[in-house]
């Protein structure tokens, strides 16, 4: 389809040819999807979270289906920053050269671990267009509460990593107190926000009376959380002036359009990739068709255009 609408956007200094991104943890390291379509047609991909050192993740079962979504308790298994770059850097650098922005995600179980992850990723991933810091991880040094579960904690993490990279810094928020925490991240120097992460939930096998995951609870994603995510994107957009990457149950172009109208500059396709490997490409086509239907010349005209 030949576009008559400019789809290019700027996510806090990350220049994207269109607003469609992929959610961390649902798209592998992008090469796995090349057999389904040209991944470079997407505006960006966000890689699976990477720590400074390898993480083994949680025991199986890690994922189960529930009504209108999935529960996961993967535990952010990853090979560590250096091994990640060695294994996937050549492909991701080449993908970047083809016009798709590559965003790497830093994770940690403490502020110091986040610092080390950002520091290493800045060093070993020169091809990355930006670094996303996931502040939804449990802070093991502080009893397991979320790293960024309060405005004060969020500001501490962002302040600690901001000086470690000159790349655009995104912060991924948990689905709680998003307005307050968004403001704290902006004040600490975040260039953009990604929201929301999964919603804490649980599912019980009534025959065994045990969790359907290896742990009592997991993160709920998929269509079930989409209306929650749209509301939280809107709340964050009212609170800050930096751009927002909207995440949560985006499976169609209309889902993506809702996010943009609520105030998101970009959107990430997540769980939909797991049951439809061509989902992100299809969402892009549908989103572009919607923008044409709206009669605008530039997709940016529709950001935050929701009318109460």
Short mmCIF file of C-alpha atoms in Angstrom, two decimals:
data_model
loop_
_atom_site.label_atom_id
_atom_site.label_comp_id
_atom_site.label_asym_id
_atom_site.label_seq_id
_atom_site.Cartn_x
_atom_site.Cartn_y
_atom_site.Cartn_z
CA UNK A 1 0.00 0.00 0.00
CA UNK A 2 1.39 3.39 -1.01
CA UNK A 3 1.00 5.75 1.91
CA UNK A 4 -0.47 9.21 1.58
CA UNK A 5 0.08 9.78 5.29
CA UNK A 6 3.49 10.41 6.82
CA UNK A 7 3.90 7.72 9.46
CA UNK A 8 7.28 8.80 10.86
CA UNK A 9 7.44 9.55 14.61
CA UNK A 10 10.05 10.47 17.21
CA UNK A 11 10.06 8.52 20.46
CA UNK A 12 12.22 10.64 22.75
CA UNK A 13 15.04 10.91 20.24
CA UNK A 14 14.48 7.53 18.58
CA UNK A 15 13.50 8.24 14.98
CA UNK A 16 11.04 5.63 13.69
CA UNK A 17 9.63 5.26 10.19
CA UNK A 18 6.25 4.38 11.70
CA UNK A 19 4.76 4.02 15.20
CA UNK A 20 4.73 0.19 15.40
CA UNK A 21 7.15 -1.38 17.87
CA UNK A 22 7.25 -4.83 19.50
CA UNK A 23 6.99 -5.53 23.22
CA UNK A 24 10.00 -6.95 25.02
CA UNK A 25 9.81 -10.68 25.63
CA UNK A 26 7.23 -11.40 22.91
CA UNK A 27 9.37 -11.03 19.79
CA UNK A 28 12.55 -12.91 20.66
CA UNK A 29 15.46 -11.02 19.15
CA UNK A 30 13.50 -10.30 15.95
CA UNK A 31 15.35 -12.70 13.61
CA UNK A 32 12.85 -15.44 14.49
CA UNK A 33 10.14 -13.52 12.61
CA UNK A 34 12.02 -12.83 9.38
CA UNK A 35 10.40 -15.87 7.72
CA UNK A 36 6.95 -14.31 8.13
CA UNK A 37 7.62 -10.79 6.80
CA UNK A 38 10.37 -8.21 6.43
CA UNK A 39 10.92 -7.17 10.05
CA UNK A 40 12.64 -3.98 8.86
CA UNK A 41 9.26 -2.56 7.83
CA UNK A 42 8.43 -2.05 11.52
CA UNK A 43 9.29 1.23 13.17
CA UNK A 44 11.21 -0.49 15.96
CA UNK A 45 11.73 -3.74 17.82
CA UNK A 46 12.39 -4.01 21.54
CA UNK A 47 14.63 -6.90 22.54
CA UNK A 48 14.04 -9.25 25.45
CA UNK A 49 15.28 -7.86 28.79
CA UNK A 50 18.98 -8.27 29.47
CA UNK A 51 20.80 -8.18 32.82
CA UNK A 52 24.48 -7.58 33.41
CA UNK A 53 24.97 -11.28 34.18
CA UNK A 54 22.97 -14.34 33.04
CA UNK A 55 19.63 -15.04 34.70
CA UNK A 56 18.22 -18.60 34.69
CA UNK A 57 14.58 -17.53 34.91
CA UNK A 58 11.81 -19.37 36.72
CA UNK A 59 11.08 -23.12 36.57
CA UNK A 60 8.36 -24.51 34.30
CA UNK A 61 5.47 -24.17 33.81
CA UNK A 62 6.09 -20.55 32.88
CA UNK A 63 3.08 -19.70 30.69
CA UNK A 64 -0.60 -20.61 30.65
CA UNK A 65 -3.59 -19.44 28.65
CA UNK A 66 -6.45 -17.67 30.40
CA UNK A 67 -9.57 -15.92 29.19
CA UNK A 68 -8.57 -13.21 26.68
CA UNK A 69 -4.84 -13.47 27.36
CA UNK A 70 -1.95 -15.35 28.90
CA UNK A 71 -0.25 -15.50 32.26
CA UNK A 72 3.53 -15.71 32.34
CA UNK A 73 6.17 -16.18 35.00
CA UNK A 74 9.24 -16.52 32.79
CA UNK A 75 11.49 -14.64 35.19
CA UNK A 76 13.36 -12.71 32.48
CA UNK A 77 15.70 -15.55 31.55
CA UNK A 78 18.60 -14.09 29.59
CA UNK A 79 22.26 -14.80 28.78
CA UNK A 80 23.67 -11.54 30.14
CA UNK A 81 24.60 -8.40 28.23
CA UNK A 82 27.90 -9.53 26.71
CA UNK A 83 26.59 -12.90 25.52
CA UNK A 84 23.45 -11.19 24.17
CA UNK A 85 25.56 -8.87 22.03
CA UNK A 86 27.80 -11.70 20.85
CA UNK A 87 24.88 -13.91 19.86
CA UNK A 88 22.53 -11.38 18.30
CA UNK A 89 24.53 -8.20 17.67
CA UNK A 90 25.38 -8.87 14.03
CA UNK A 91 21.76 -9.43 13.07
CA UNK A 92 20.43 -6.53 15.16
CA UNK A 93 23.06 -4.17 13.75
CA UNK A 94 22.06 -5.22 10.25
CA UNK A 95 18.37 -4.75 11.08
CA UNK A 96 19.15 -1.24 12.28
CA UNK A 97 20.96 -0.49 9.01
CA UNK A 98 17.79 -1.55 7.16
CA UNK A 99 15.83 1.23 8.86
CA UNK A 100 14.25 -0.47 11.88
CA UNK A 101 15.22 1.08 15.21
CA UNK A 102 16.47 -1.47 17.75
CA UNK A 103 15.73 -0.82 21.42
CA UNK A 104 17.51 -2.92 24.04
CA UNK A 105 16.03 -3.45 27.49
CA UNK A 106 18.04 -3.36 30.71
CA UNK A 107 16.85 -5.27 33.78
CA UNK A 108 18.13 -5.75 37.30
CA UNK A 109 17.10 -6.84 40.78
CA UNK A 110 18.59 -3.75 42.39
CA UNK A 111 19.54 -0.22 41.47
CA UNK A 112 23.18 -1.28 41.18
CA UNK A 113 22.27 -4.17 38.86
CA UNK A 114 20.30 -1.78 36.65
CA UNK A 115 23.29 0.55 36.53
CA UNK A 116 25.59 -2.27 35.47
CA UNK A 117 23.18 -3.51 32.80
CA UNK A 118 22.75 -0.05 31.25
CA UNK A 119 26.49 0.53 31.39
CA UNK A 120 27.23 -2.76 29.61
CA UNK A 121 24.50 -2.37 26.99
CA UNK A 122 25.76 1.09 26.16
CA UNK A 123 29.18 -0.48 25.57
CA UNK A 124 28.30 -3.67 23.69
CA UNK A 125 25.30 -2.50 21.63
CA UNK A 126 26.47 0.54 19.61
CA UNK A 127 23.77 -0.25 17.04
CA UNK A 128 20.97 0.26 19.57
CA UNK A 129 18.81 3.33 18.99
CA UNK A 130 17.88 3.52 22.67
CA UNK A 131 17.85 1.72 26.01
CA UNK A 132 14.66 0.84 27.88
CA UNK A 133 14.99 0.32 31.63
CA UNK A 134 12.43 -2.05 33.10
CA UNK A 135 11.58 -0.76 36.57
CA UNK A 136 8.88 -3.41 37.09
CA UNK A 137 11.38 -6.01 38.33
CA UNK A 138 11.33 -6.97 42.03
CA UNK A 139 14.01 -5.22 44.07
CA UNK A 140 15.49 -8.16 45.97
CA UNK A 141 17.63 -5.83 48.08
CA UNK A 142 14.44 -4.25 49.44
CA UNK A 143 12.20 -7.20 50.17
CA UNK A 144 10.98 -7.83 46.64
CA UNK A 145 8.96 -4.66 46.11
CA UNK A 146 9.03 -3.28 42.58
CA UNK A 147 12.15 -1.33 41.62
CA UNK A 148 9.95 1.54 40.49
CA UNK A 149 6.83 0.89 42.54
CA UNK A 150 6.79 4.36 44.09
CA UNK A 151 7.67 7.75 42.60
CA UNK A 152 10.68 7.96 44.91
CA UNK A 153 11.99 4.53 43.91
CA UNK A 154 11.42 5.22 40.21
CA UNK A 155 13.27 8.52 40.40
CA UNK A 156 16.17 6.82 42.19
CA UNK A 157 16.58 4.19 39.44
CA UNK A 158 16.33 6.64 36.55
CA UNK A 159 18.69 9.11 38.22
CA UNK A 160 21.19 6.30 38.81
CA UNK A 161 21.34 5.23 35.15
CA UNK A 162 20.77 8.49 33.29
CA UNK A 163 24.42 9.54 33.20
CA UNK A 164 25.59 6.12 31.97
CA UNK A 165 24.39 6.52 28.38
CA UNK A 166 23.91 9.27 25.84
CA UNK A 167 21.34 7.16 24.03
CA UNK A 168 17.63 7.95 24.47
CA UNK A 169 16.47 6.44 27.75
CA UNK A 170 13.03 4.85 27.97
CA UNK A 171 11.49 3.65 31.23
CA UNK A 172 8.99 0.79 31.35
CA UNK A 173 6.36 1.24 34.05
CA UNK A 174 4.26 -1.21 36.03
CA UNK A 175 0.47 -0.67 35.85
CA UNK A 176 0.17 1.31 39.09
CA UNK A 177 0.34 5.00 40.05
CA UNK A 178 1.34 5.75 36.47
CA UNK A 179 0.72 9.50 36.63
CA UNK A 180 2.89 10.05 39.70
CA UNK A 181 5.60 7.65 38.60
CA UNK A 182 5.63 9.05 35.06
CA UNK A 183 6.29 12.53 36.46
CA UNK A 184 9.10 11.19 38.66
CA UNK A 185 10.78 9.49 35.69
CA UNK A 186 10.50 12.62 33.57
CA UNK A 187 12.03 14.70 36.36
CA UNK A 188 14.95 12.25 36.62
CA UNK A 189 15.78 12.56 32.93
CA UNK A 190 13.79 9.88 31.08
CA UNK A 191 13.36 10.67 27.38
CA UNK A 192 10.22 8.53 26.95
CA UNK A 193 8.03 6.05 28.81
CA UNK A 194 6.77 2.57 27.94
CA UNK A 195 3.52 1.48 29.58
CA UNK A 196 2.12 -0.70 30.76
CA UNK A 197 3.85 -3.88 31.82
CA UNK A 198 1.79 -6.98 32.64
CA UNK A 199 -0.89 -6.94 35.34
CA UNK A 200 -0.28 -9.21 38.34
CA UNK A 201 -2.81 -12.06 38.31
CA UNK A 202 -3.25 -15.74 39.08
CA UNK A 203 -4.90 -18.88 37.74
CA UNK A 204 -5.64 -22.04 39.76
CA UNK A 205 -6.02 -25.57 38.43
CA UNK A 206 -9.19 -26.57 40.28
CA UNK A 207 -8.44 -30.30 39.90
CA UNK A 208 -4.98 -30.18 41.50
CA UNK A 209 -5.69 -27.06 43.61
CA UNK A 210 -2.31 -25.70 42.51
CA UNK A 211 -1.23 -22.73 40.47
CA UNK A 212 -1.16 -23.28 36.74
CA UNK A 213 2.28 -21.66 36.84
CA UNK A 214 5.32 -22.67 38.87
CA UNK A 215 4.60 -19.70 41.14
CA UNK A 216 1.32 -18.51 42.65
CA UNK A 217 1.05 -15.43 40.46
CA UNK A 218 2.20 -14.21 37.07
CA UNK A 219 1.85 -11.33 34.65
CA UNK A 220 -1.38 -11.07 32.67
CA UNK A 221 -1.10 -9.78 29.10
CA UNK A 222 -3.22 -9.78 25.98
CA UNK A 223 -6.66 -8.39 25.07
CA UNK A 224 -7.89 -8.61 28.69
CA UNK A 225 -5.67 -5.71 29.77
CA UNK A 226 -6.12 -3.47 26.71
CA UNK A 227 -8.78 -1.11 28.18
CA UNK A 228 -6.69 -0.79 31.36
CA UNK A 229 -3.60 0.05 29.33
CA UNK A 230 -5.42 2.66 27.23
CA UNK A 231 -6.65 4.37 30.39
CA UNK A 232 -3.16 4.38 31.90
CA UNK A 233 -1.57 5.74 28.71
CA UNK A 234 -4.11 8.55 28.81
CA UNK A 235 -3.36 9.26 32.49
CA UNK A 236 0.39 9.34 31.85
CA UNK A 237 -0.05 11.59 28.82
CA UNK A 238 -1.88 14.10 31.01
CA UNK A 239 0.99 14.03 33.51
CA UNK A 240 4.11 14.40 31.35
CA UNK A 241 5.35 16.07 28.18
CA UNK A 242 7.74 13.30 27.09
CA UNK A 243 6.54 10.73 24.52
CA UNK A 244 4.84 7.47 25.46
CA UNK A 245 5.08 4.00 23.96
CA UNK A 246 1.70 2.33 24.57
CA UNK A 247 1.69 -1.37 25.43
CA UNK A 248 -1.12 -3.73 26.38
CA UNK A 249 -3.35 -5.97 24.29
CA UNK A 250 -2.58 -4.35 20.93
CA UNK A 251 -3.73 -6.91 18.35
CA UNK A 252 -5.35 -4.78 15.63
CA UNK A 253 -4.92 -1.42 13.98
CA UNK A 254 -7.89 -0.10 15.94
CA UNK A 255 -6.22 -1.17 19.20
CA UNK A 256 -3.13 0.79 18.15
CA UNK A 257 -5.28 3.76 17.12
CA UNK A 258 -6.87 3.84 20.59
CA UNK A 259 -3.42 4.09 22.16
CA UNK A 260 -2.43 6.94 19.85
CA UNK A 261 -5.64 8.86 20.47
CA UNK A 262 -5.06 8.43 24.22
CA UNK A 263 -1.65 10.08 23.87
CA UNK A 264 0.85 7.41 22.78
CA UNK A 265 3.40 8.35 20.14
CA UNK A 266 4.16 4.69 19.41
CA UNK A 267 2.58 1.33 20.21
CA UNK A 268 4.04 -2.09 20.94
CA UNK A 269 2.53 -5.34 19.74
CA UNK A 270 3.12 -8.03 22.36
CA UNK A 271 1.08 -11.16 23.10
CA UNK A 272 -0.46 -11.08 19.61
CA UNK A 273 2.96 -12.03 18.19
CA UNK A 274 2.75 -15.35 20.04
CA UNK A 275 -0.42 -16.55 18.27
CA UNK A 276 -0.08 -14.59 15.02
CA UNK A 277 3.56 -14.21 13.95
CA UNK A 278 2.56 -11.59 11.34
CA UNK A 279 0.58 -9.51 13.86
CA UNK A 280 2.90 -6.49 14.04
CA UNK A 281 3.08 -6.19 10.27
CA UNK A 282 -0.70 -6.45 9.99
CA UNK A 283 -1.24 -3.88 12.75
CA UNK A 284 0.99 -1.47 10.82
CA UNK A 285 -1.10 -1.88 7.65
CA UNK A 286 -4.35 -1.46 9.56
CA UNK A 287 -3.06 1.57 11.46
CA UNK A 288 -1.97 3.25 8.25
CA UNK A 289 -5.36 2.58 6.68
CA UNK A 290 -7.04 4.16 9.72
CA UNK A 291 -4.85 7.26 9.46
CA UNK A 292 -5.79 7.62 5.79
CA UNK A 293 -9.46 7.27 6.74
CA UNK A 294 -9.05 10.05 9.31
CA UNK A 295 -8.00 12.43 6.53
CA UNK A 296 -4.73 13.58 8.10
CA UNK A 297 -1.43 14.05 6.29
CA UNK A 298 0.71 13.06 9.28
CA UNK A 299 0.11 10.42 11.96
CA UNK A 300 1.42 12.87 14.58
CA UNK A 301 -1.77 14.91 14.14
CA UNK A 302 -3.68 12.08 15.83
CA UNK A 303 -1.51 11.72 18.95
CA UNK A 304 -3.65 12.65 21.94
CA UNK A 305 -6.60 13.61 19.72
CA UNK A 306 -9.11 11.87 22.00
CA UNK A 307 -12.11 14.11 22.68
CA UNK A 308 -13.88 13.66 26.02
#
